[in-house]
Short mmCIF file of C-alpha atoms and ligand atoms in Angstrom, two decimals:
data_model
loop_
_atom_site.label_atom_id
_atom_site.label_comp_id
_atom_site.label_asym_id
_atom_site.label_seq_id
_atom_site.Cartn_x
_atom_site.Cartn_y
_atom_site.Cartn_z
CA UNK M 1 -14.63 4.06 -16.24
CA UNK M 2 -11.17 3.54 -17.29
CA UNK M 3 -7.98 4.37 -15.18
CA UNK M 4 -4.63 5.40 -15.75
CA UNK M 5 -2.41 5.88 -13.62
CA UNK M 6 1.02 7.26 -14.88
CA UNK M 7 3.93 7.48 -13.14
CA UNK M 8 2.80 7.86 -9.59
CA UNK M 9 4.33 8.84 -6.77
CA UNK M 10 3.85 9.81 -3.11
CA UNK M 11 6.29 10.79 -0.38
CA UNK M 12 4.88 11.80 3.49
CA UNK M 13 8.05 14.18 4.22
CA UNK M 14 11.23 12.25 3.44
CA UNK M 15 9.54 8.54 3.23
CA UNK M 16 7.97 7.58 -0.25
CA UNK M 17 5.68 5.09 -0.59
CA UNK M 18 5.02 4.82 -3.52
CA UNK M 19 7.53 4.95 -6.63
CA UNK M 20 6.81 6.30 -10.06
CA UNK M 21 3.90 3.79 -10.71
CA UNK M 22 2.24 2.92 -13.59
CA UNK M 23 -0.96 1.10 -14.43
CA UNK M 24 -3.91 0.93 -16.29
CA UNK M 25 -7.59 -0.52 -15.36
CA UNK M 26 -10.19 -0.96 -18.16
CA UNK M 27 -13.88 -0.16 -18.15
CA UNK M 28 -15.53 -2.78 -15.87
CA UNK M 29 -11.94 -4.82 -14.58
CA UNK M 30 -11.56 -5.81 -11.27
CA UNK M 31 -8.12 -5.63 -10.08
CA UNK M 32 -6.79 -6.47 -6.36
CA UNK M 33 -4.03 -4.45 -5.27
CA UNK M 34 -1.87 -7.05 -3.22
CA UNK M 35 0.54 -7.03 -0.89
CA UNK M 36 2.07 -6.93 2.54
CA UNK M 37 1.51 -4.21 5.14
CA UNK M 38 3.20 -0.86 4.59
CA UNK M 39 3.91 -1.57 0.81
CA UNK M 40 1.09 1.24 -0.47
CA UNK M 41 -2.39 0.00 -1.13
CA UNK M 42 -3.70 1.84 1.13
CA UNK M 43 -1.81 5.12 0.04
CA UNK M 44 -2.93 4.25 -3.95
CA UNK M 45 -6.48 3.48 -3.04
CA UNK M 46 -6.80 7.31 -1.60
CA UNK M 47 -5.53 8.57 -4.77
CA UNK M 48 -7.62 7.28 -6.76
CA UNK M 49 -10.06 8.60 -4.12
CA UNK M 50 -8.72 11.80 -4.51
CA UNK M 51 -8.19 11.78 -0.87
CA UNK M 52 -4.34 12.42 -1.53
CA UNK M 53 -2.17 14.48 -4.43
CA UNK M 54 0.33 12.49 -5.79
CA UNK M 55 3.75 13.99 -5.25
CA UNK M 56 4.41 13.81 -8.70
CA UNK M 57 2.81 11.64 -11.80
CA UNK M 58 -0.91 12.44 -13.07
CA UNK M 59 -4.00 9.86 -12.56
CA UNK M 60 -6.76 10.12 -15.92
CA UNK M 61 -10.41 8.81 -15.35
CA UNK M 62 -11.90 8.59 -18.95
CA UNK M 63 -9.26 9.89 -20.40
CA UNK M 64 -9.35 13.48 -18.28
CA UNK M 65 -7.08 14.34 -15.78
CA UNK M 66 -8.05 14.08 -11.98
CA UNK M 67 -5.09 14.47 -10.17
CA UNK M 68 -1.23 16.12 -11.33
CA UNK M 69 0.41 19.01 -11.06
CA UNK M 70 -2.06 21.53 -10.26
CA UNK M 71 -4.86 19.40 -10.72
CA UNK M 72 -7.35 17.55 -7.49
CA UNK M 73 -10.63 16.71 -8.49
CA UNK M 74 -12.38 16.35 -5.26
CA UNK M 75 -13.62 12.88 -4.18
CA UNK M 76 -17.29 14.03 -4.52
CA UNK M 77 -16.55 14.85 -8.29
CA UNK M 78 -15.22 11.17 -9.32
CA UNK M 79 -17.98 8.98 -9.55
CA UNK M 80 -16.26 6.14 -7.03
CA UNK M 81 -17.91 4.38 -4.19
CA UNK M 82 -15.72 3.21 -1.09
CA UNK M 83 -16.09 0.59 1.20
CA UNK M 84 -13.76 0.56 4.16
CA UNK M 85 -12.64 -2.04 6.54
CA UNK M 86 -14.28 -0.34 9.89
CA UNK M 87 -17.82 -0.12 7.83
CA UNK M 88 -17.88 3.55 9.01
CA UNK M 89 -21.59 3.10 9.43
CA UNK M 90 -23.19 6.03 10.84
CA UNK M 91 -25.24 5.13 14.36
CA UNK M 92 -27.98 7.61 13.61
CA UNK M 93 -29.67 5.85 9.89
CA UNK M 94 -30.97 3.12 9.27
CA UNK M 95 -30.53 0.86 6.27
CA UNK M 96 -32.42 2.39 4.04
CA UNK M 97 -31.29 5.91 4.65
CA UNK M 98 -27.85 4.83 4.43
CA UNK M 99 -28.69 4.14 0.79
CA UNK M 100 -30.45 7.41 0.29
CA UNK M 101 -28.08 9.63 1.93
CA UNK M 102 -24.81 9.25 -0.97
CA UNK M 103 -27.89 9.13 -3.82
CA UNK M 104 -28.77 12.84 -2.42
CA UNK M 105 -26.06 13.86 -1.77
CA UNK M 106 -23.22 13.37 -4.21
CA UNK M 107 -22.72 15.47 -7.19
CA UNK M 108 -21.85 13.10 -9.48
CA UNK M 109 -25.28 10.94 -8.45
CA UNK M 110 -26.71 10.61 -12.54
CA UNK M 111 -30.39 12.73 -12.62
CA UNK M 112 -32.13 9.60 -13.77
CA UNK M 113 -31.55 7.80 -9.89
CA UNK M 114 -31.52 10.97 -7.98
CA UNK M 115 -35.09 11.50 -9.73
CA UNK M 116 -36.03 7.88 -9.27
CA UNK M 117 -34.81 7.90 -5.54
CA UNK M 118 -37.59 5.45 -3.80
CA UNK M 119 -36.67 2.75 -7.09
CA UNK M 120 -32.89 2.47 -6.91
CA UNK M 121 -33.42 1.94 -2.97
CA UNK M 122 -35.68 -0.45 -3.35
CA UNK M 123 -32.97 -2.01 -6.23
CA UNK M 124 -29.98 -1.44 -3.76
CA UNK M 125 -31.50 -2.92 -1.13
CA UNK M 126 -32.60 -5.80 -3.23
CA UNK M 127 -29.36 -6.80 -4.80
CA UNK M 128 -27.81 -6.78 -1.24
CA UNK M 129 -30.19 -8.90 0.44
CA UNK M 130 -30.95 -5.91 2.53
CA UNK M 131 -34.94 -5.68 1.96
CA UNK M 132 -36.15 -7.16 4.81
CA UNK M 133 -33.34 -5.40 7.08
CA UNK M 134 -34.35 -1.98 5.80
CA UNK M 135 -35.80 -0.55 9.24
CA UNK M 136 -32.99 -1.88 11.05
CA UNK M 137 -30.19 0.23 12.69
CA UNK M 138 -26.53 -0.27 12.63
CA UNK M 139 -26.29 -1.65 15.98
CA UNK M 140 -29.31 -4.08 15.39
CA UNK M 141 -27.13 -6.00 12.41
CA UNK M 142 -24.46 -8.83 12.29
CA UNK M 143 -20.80 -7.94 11.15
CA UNK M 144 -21.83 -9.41 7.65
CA UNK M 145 -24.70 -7.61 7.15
CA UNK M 146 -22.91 -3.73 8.15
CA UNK M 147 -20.60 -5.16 5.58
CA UNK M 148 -23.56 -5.61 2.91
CA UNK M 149 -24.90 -2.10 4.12
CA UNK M 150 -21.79 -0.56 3.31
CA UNK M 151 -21.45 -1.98 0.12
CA UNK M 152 -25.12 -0.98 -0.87
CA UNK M 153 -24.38 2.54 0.32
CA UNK M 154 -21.46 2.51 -1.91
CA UNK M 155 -23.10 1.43 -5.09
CA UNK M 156 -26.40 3.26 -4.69
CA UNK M 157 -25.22 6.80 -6.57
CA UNK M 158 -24.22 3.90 -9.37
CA UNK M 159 -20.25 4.73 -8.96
CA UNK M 160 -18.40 4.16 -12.68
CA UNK M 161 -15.28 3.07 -10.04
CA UNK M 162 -15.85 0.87 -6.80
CA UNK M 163 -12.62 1.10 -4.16
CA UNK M 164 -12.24 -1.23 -1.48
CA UNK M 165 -10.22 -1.38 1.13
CA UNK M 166 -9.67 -4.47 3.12
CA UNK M 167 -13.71 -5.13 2.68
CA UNK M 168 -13.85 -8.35 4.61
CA UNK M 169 -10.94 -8.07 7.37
CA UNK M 170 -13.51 -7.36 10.33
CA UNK M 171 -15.49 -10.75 9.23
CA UNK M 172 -15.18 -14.48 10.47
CA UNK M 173 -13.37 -16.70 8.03
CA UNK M 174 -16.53 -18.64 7.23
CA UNK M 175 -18.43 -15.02 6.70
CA UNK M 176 -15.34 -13.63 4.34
CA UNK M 177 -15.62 -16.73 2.17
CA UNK M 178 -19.95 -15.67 1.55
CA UNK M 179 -19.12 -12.50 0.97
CA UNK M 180 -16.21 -12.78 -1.51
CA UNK M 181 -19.52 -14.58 -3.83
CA UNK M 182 -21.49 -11.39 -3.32
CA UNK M 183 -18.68 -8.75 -3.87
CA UNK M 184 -18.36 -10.87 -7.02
CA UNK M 185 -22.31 -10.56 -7.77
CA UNK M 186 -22.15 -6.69 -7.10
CA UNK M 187 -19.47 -6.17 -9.74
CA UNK M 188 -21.49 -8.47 -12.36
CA UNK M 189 -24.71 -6.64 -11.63
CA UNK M 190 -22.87 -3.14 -11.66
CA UNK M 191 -20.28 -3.60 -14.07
CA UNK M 192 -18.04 -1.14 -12.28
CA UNK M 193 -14.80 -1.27 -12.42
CA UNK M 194 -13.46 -2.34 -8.94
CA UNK M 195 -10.51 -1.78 -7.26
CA UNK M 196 -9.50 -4.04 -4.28
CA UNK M 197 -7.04 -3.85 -1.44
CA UNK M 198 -5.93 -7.00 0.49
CA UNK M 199 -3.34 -8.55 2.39
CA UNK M 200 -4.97 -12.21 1.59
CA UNK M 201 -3.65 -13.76 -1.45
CA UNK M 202 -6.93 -16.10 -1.48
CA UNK M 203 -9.67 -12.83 -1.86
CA UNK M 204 -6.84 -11.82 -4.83
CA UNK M 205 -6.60 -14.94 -6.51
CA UNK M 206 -10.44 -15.99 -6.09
CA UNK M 207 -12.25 -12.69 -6.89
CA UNK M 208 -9.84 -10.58 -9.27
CA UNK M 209 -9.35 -10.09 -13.15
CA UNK M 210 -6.08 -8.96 -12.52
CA UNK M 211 -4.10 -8.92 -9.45
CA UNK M 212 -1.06 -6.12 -9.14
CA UNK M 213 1.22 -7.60 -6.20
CA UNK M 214 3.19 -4.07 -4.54
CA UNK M 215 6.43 -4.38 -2.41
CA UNK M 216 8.07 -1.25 -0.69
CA UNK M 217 5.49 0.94 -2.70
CA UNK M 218 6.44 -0.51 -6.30
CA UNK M 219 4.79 -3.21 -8.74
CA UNK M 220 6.52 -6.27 -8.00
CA UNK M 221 4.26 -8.19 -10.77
CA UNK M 222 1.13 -7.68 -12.05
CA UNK M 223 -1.12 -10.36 -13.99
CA UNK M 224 -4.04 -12.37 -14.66
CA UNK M 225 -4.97 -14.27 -10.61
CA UNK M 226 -3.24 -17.63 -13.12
CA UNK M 227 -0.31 -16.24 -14.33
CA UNK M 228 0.30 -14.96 -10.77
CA UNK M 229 0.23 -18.08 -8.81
CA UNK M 230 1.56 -20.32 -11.36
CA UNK M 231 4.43 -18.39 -12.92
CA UNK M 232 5.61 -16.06 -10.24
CA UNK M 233 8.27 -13.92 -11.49
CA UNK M 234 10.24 -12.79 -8.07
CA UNK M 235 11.50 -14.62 -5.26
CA UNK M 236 8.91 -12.41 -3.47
CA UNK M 237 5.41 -13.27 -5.42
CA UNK M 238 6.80 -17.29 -5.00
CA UNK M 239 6.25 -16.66 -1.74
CA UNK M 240 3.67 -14.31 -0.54
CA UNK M 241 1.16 -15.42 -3.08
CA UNK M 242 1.93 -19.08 -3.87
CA UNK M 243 3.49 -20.03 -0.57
CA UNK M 244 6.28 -21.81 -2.53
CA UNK M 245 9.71 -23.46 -1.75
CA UNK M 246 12.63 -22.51 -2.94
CA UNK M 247 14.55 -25.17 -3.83
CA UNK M 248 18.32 -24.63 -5.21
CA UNK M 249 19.85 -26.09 -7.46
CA UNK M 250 21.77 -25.79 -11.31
CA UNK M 251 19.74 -25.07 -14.52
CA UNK M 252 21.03 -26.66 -17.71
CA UNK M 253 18.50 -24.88 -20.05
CA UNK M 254 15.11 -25.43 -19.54
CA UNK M 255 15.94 -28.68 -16.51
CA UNK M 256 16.92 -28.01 -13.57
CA UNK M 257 19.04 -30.81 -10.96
CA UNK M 258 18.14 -29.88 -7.43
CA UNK M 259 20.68 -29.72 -4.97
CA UNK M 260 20.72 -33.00 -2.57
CA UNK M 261 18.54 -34.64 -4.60
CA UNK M 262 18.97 -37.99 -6.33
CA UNK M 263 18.57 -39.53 -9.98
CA UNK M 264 16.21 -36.51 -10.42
CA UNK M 265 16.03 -33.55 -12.91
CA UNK M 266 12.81 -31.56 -13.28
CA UNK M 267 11.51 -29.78 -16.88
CA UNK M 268 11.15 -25.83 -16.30
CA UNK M 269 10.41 -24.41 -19.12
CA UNK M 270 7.70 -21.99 -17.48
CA UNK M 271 9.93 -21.15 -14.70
CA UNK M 272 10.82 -17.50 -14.92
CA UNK M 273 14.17 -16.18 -15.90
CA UNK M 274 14.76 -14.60 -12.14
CA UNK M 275 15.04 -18.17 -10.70
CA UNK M 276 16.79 -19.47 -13.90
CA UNK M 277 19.74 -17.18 -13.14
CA UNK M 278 19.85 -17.18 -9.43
CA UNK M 279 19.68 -20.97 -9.46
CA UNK M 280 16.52 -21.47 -7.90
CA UNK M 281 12.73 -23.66 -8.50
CA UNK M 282 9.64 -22.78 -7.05
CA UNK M 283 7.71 -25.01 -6.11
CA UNK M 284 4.35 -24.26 -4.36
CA UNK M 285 3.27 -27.15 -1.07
CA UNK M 286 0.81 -28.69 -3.14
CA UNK M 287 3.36 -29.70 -6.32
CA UNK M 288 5.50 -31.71 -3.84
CA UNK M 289 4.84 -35.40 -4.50
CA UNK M 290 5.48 -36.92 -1.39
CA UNK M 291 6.46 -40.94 -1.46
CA UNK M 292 7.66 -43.19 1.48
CA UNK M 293 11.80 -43.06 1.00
CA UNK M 294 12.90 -43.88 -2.51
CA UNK M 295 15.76 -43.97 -4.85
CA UNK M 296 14.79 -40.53 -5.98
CA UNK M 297 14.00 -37.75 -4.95
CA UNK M 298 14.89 -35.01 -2.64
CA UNK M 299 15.03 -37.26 0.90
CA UNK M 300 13.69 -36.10 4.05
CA UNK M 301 11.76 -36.83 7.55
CA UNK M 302 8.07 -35.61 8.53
CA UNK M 303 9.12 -33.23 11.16
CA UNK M 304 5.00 -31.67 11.66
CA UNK M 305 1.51 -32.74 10.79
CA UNK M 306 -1.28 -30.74 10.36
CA UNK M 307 -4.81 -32.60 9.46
CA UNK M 308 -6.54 -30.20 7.16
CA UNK M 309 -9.79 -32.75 6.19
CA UNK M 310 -8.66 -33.92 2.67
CA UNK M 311 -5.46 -33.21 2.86
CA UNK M 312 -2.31 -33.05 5.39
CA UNK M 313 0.14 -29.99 5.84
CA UNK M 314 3.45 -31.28 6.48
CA UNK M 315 7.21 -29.56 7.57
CA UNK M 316 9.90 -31.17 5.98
CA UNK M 317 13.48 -31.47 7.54
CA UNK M 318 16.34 -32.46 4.82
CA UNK M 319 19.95 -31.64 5.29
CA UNK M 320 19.62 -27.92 6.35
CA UNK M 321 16.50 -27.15 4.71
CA UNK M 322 12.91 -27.13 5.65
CA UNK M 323 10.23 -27.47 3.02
CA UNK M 324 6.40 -26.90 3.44
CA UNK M 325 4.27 -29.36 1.74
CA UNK M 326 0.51 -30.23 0.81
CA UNK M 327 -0.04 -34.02 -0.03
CA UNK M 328 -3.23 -35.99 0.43
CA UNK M 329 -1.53 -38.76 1.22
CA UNK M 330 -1.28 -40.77 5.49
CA UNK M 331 2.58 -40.27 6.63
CA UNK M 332 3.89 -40.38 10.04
CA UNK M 333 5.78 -38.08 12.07
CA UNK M 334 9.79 -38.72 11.63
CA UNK M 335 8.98 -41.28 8.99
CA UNK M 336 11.57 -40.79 6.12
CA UNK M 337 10.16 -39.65 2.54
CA UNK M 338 11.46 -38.45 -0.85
CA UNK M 339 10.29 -35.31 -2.59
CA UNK M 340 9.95 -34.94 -6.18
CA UNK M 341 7.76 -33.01 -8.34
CA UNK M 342 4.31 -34.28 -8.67
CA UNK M 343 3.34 -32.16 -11.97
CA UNK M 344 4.81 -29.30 -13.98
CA UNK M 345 1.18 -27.06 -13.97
CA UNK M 346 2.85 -23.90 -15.10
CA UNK M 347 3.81 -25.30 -18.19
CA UNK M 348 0.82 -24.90 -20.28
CA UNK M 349 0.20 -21.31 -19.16
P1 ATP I 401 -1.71 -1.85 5.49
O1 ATP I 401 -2.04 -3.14 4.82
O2 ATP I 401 -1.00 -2.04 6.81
O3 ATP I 401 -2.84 -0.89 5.57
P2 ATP I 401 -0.65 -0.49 3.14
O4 ATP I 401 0.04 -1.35 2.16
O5 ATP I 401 -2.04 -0.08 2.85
O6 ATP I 401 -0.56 -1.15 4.58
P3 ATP I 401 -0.11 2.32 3.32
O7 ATP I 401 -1.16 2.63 4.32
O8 ATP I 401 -0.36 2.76 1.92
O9 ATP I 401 0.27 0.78 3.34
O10 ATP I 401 1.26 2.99 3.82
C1 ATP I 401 2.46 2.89 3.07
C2 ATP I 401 3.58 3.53 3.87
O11 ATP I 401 3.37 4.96 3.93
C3 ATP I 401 3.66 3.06 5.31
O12 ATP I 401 5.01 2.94 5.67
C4 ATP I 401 2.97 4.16 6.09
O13 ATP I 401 3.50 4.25 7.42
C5 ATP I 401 3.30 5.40 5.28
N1 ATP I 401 2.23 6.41 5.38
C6 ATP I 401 0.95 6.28 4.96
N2 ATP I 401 0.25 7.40 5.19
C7 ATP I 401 1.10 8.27 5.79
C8 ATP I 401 0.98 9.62 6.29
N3 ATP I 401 -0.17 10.30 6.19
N4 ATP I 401 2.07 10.16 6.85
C9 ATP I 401 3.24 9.49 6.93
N5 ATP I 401 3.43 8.24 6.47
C10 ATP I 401 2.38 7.63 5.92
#
C-alpha cells in the first residue's frame, strides 16, 4: 500500500501538534518516525490509523482518500495492523486465538485467509516462533514473547500497512536488540509497508528504509538511516540522532578552522549549508581522533571514563567547552590530549 500524506495537520483545542505535513511512503517501505517526546509520532501514527481526523490536510491509501474534509474511513476499513507498546493482550485467549480473532473479525481480512483460517494460523504462528506456545495464555509468556504475539496478531488479517508504536520499549535491552532482527524478518516475509514510532535513534537507524526525524510536530529531516546520521542537516538531527559535537569555528569554503584549535583546518565539503552559515562542524564521538597532547589539534584533559568493552567513552574539558568522544584507544583521567578529526565519512555520501 502506498501513503500520502498531504499537508497534515492536527490541533487538540488551541495546541497543534502537528504542522501542515507532508510525506509519502511507497508500497512495501519501512519508515521510522523519529523523534523526541511530545513532537507527534504518536498523534501521526493514529491518523494513519484513522483513530484521529486531521484538522485540516487529506491522507490517500492507494491513491483514495481516507481521511480530509468530510472524509474518515474507519480503522477497520484500512487494511493496517498495530502493535502497541503495552501489548494490549487480552487475558482471556490464548495464542492462537489471538491470531484468529483480527482474521474473523476485520472487514478488510482478504476471503482467501478468512476461508483458509486453520492455514494462515498455523503460518502466523510459524513465522513468529509462536508454534509451540500456541496453548499458552498471556500471563504464561515472557515480555518478548507477548511482544511476538502481538505482532502475529497484527499481521494475521495480512495488513497492506503495519503501524508500530514504540514496539520494543517494555523489553530488556538485550531482548530489544532480538527483536529488532525479527521485526525486520516480518516485514521481508510480509512485504508490508511499515510504519515505526521510536524515541531510539539505534531501532531508526538499524531497522528503517527511511527515517523522518519530527520536532515540535514538523519534519525536521527526512532520509535514507545514512544520509541521516552522516549528513545531518539541523543543529537538532546532529544531535539527537548522531550524538555529535558542535564545534565552532570559521568556514572558508568547503574548510573549516576550528576555534582554539592549532595548525589544523578540516575538509567539509559534505557538511550541510545550516552549519556552513552559522559557523559550526559536527562531529559525531566516534570521528574524534584522540592523541596524547600534540602540536595540533583541538587541546584538552580527560575529565570522565567510561569502559564500554572495545572502546572507551570519554568527556572532554577544553577552554569552556566539553566534548563527548568515542576512541578505542587507553587514556587516563586528567591526562592532556589533542582532538582532531580522525576521518571525513560523510564525504562520499
Ligand atoms: P511520546 O514519545 O511521549 O509518546 P509523541 O511524539 O508520540 O510523544 P504525541 O503523543 O503525538 O507525541 O503528542 C504530541 C503533542 O500533542 C503532545 O504535546 C501531547 O500532549 C499533545 N496531545 C496528544 N494527544 C492529545 C489529546 N488527545 N489532547 C490534547 N493534547 C494531545
Amino acid at each position: 500500500m502506498s501513503i500520502q500524506i498531504q499537508q497534515v495537520s492536527k490541533s487538540f483545542g488551541s495546541y497543534q501538534a502537528l504542522h501542515s505535513i507532508d510525506l509519502t511512503i511507497k508500497d512495501g517501505e519501512f519508515v521510522a518516525i523519529l523523534g523526541p517526546s511530545g513532537c507527534g509520532k504518536t498523534t501521526l501514527l493514529r491518523i494513519l490509523a484513522g483513530f484521529e481526523q486531521p484538522s485540516s490536510g487529506n491522507v490517500l491509501m492507494d491513491g483514495k482518500v481516507v481521511a480530509g474534509s468530510g472524509t474518515l474511513l474507519p480503522p477497520e476499513k484500512r487494511r493496517i495492523g498495530m502493535v502497541f507498546q503495552s501489548f494490549a493482550l487480552w487475558p482471556h485467549m490464548n495464542v492462537s486465538e489471538h491470531v484468529r480473532f483480527p482474521i474473523r473479525t476485520h472487514k478488510s481480512t482478504p476471503p482467501h485467509i478468512k476461508n483458509n483460517e486453520q492455514n494462515r494460523i498455523q503460518e502466523v504462528l510459524n513465522m513468529s516462533g509462536l508454534s509451540h506456545l500456541a496453548e499458552r495464555m498471556p500471563h504464561e509468556l515472557s515480555g518478548g514473547q507477548k511482544q511476538r504475539v502481538a505482532i502475529a496478531r497484527a499481521i494475521a488479517p495480512q495488513p497492506s500497512l503495519l503501524l508500530m508504536d514504540e514496539p520494543l520499549s517494555s523489553l530488556d535491552a538485550m531482548l530489544r536488540m532480538d527483536m529488532r532482527r525479527e521485526i525486520q524478518q516480518v516485514h521481508r516475509n510480509t512485504k508490508s509497508a511499515v510504519v515505526y514510532v521510536t524515541h531510539d535513534q539505534g531501532e531508526a537507524l538499524a531497522m528503517a528504509d527511511r527515517i523522518i526525524v519530527m520536532k515540535d510536530g514538523r519534519i525536521e529531516q527526512a532520509g535514507t538511516p545514512q544520509e541521516i546520521y552522516l549528513r545531518p542537516e539541523t543543529e537538532f538531527v546532529a544531535r539527537f540522532v548522531s550524538k555529535s559535537n558542535l564545534v565552532k569555528g570559521h568556514w572558508d569554503a568547503d574548510m573549516f578552522i576550528p576555534e582554539g584549535g592549532t595548525n589544523i583546518a578540516w575538509p567539509g565539503k559534505h557538511v550541510a549549508n545550516y552549519f556552513k552559515s552559522n559557523g559550526l562542524y559536527p562531529v559525531r564521538p566516534d570521528e574524534f581522533h584522540l592523541q596524547p597532547s600534540s602540536e595540533a589539534g583541538i587541546m584538552g584533559e580527560i575529565a570522565n571514563v567510561q569502559f564500554q568493552g572495545k572502546e572507551f567513552h570519554y568527556d572532554i574539558r577544553s577552554d569552556t567547552k566539553r566534548w563527548e568522544v568515542i576512541s578505542p584507544l587507553p587514556f587516563a583521567l586528567n591526562e592532556q590530549v589533542s582532538l582532531s578529526l580522525s576521518s571525513v565519512s560523510g564525504e562520499g555520501v
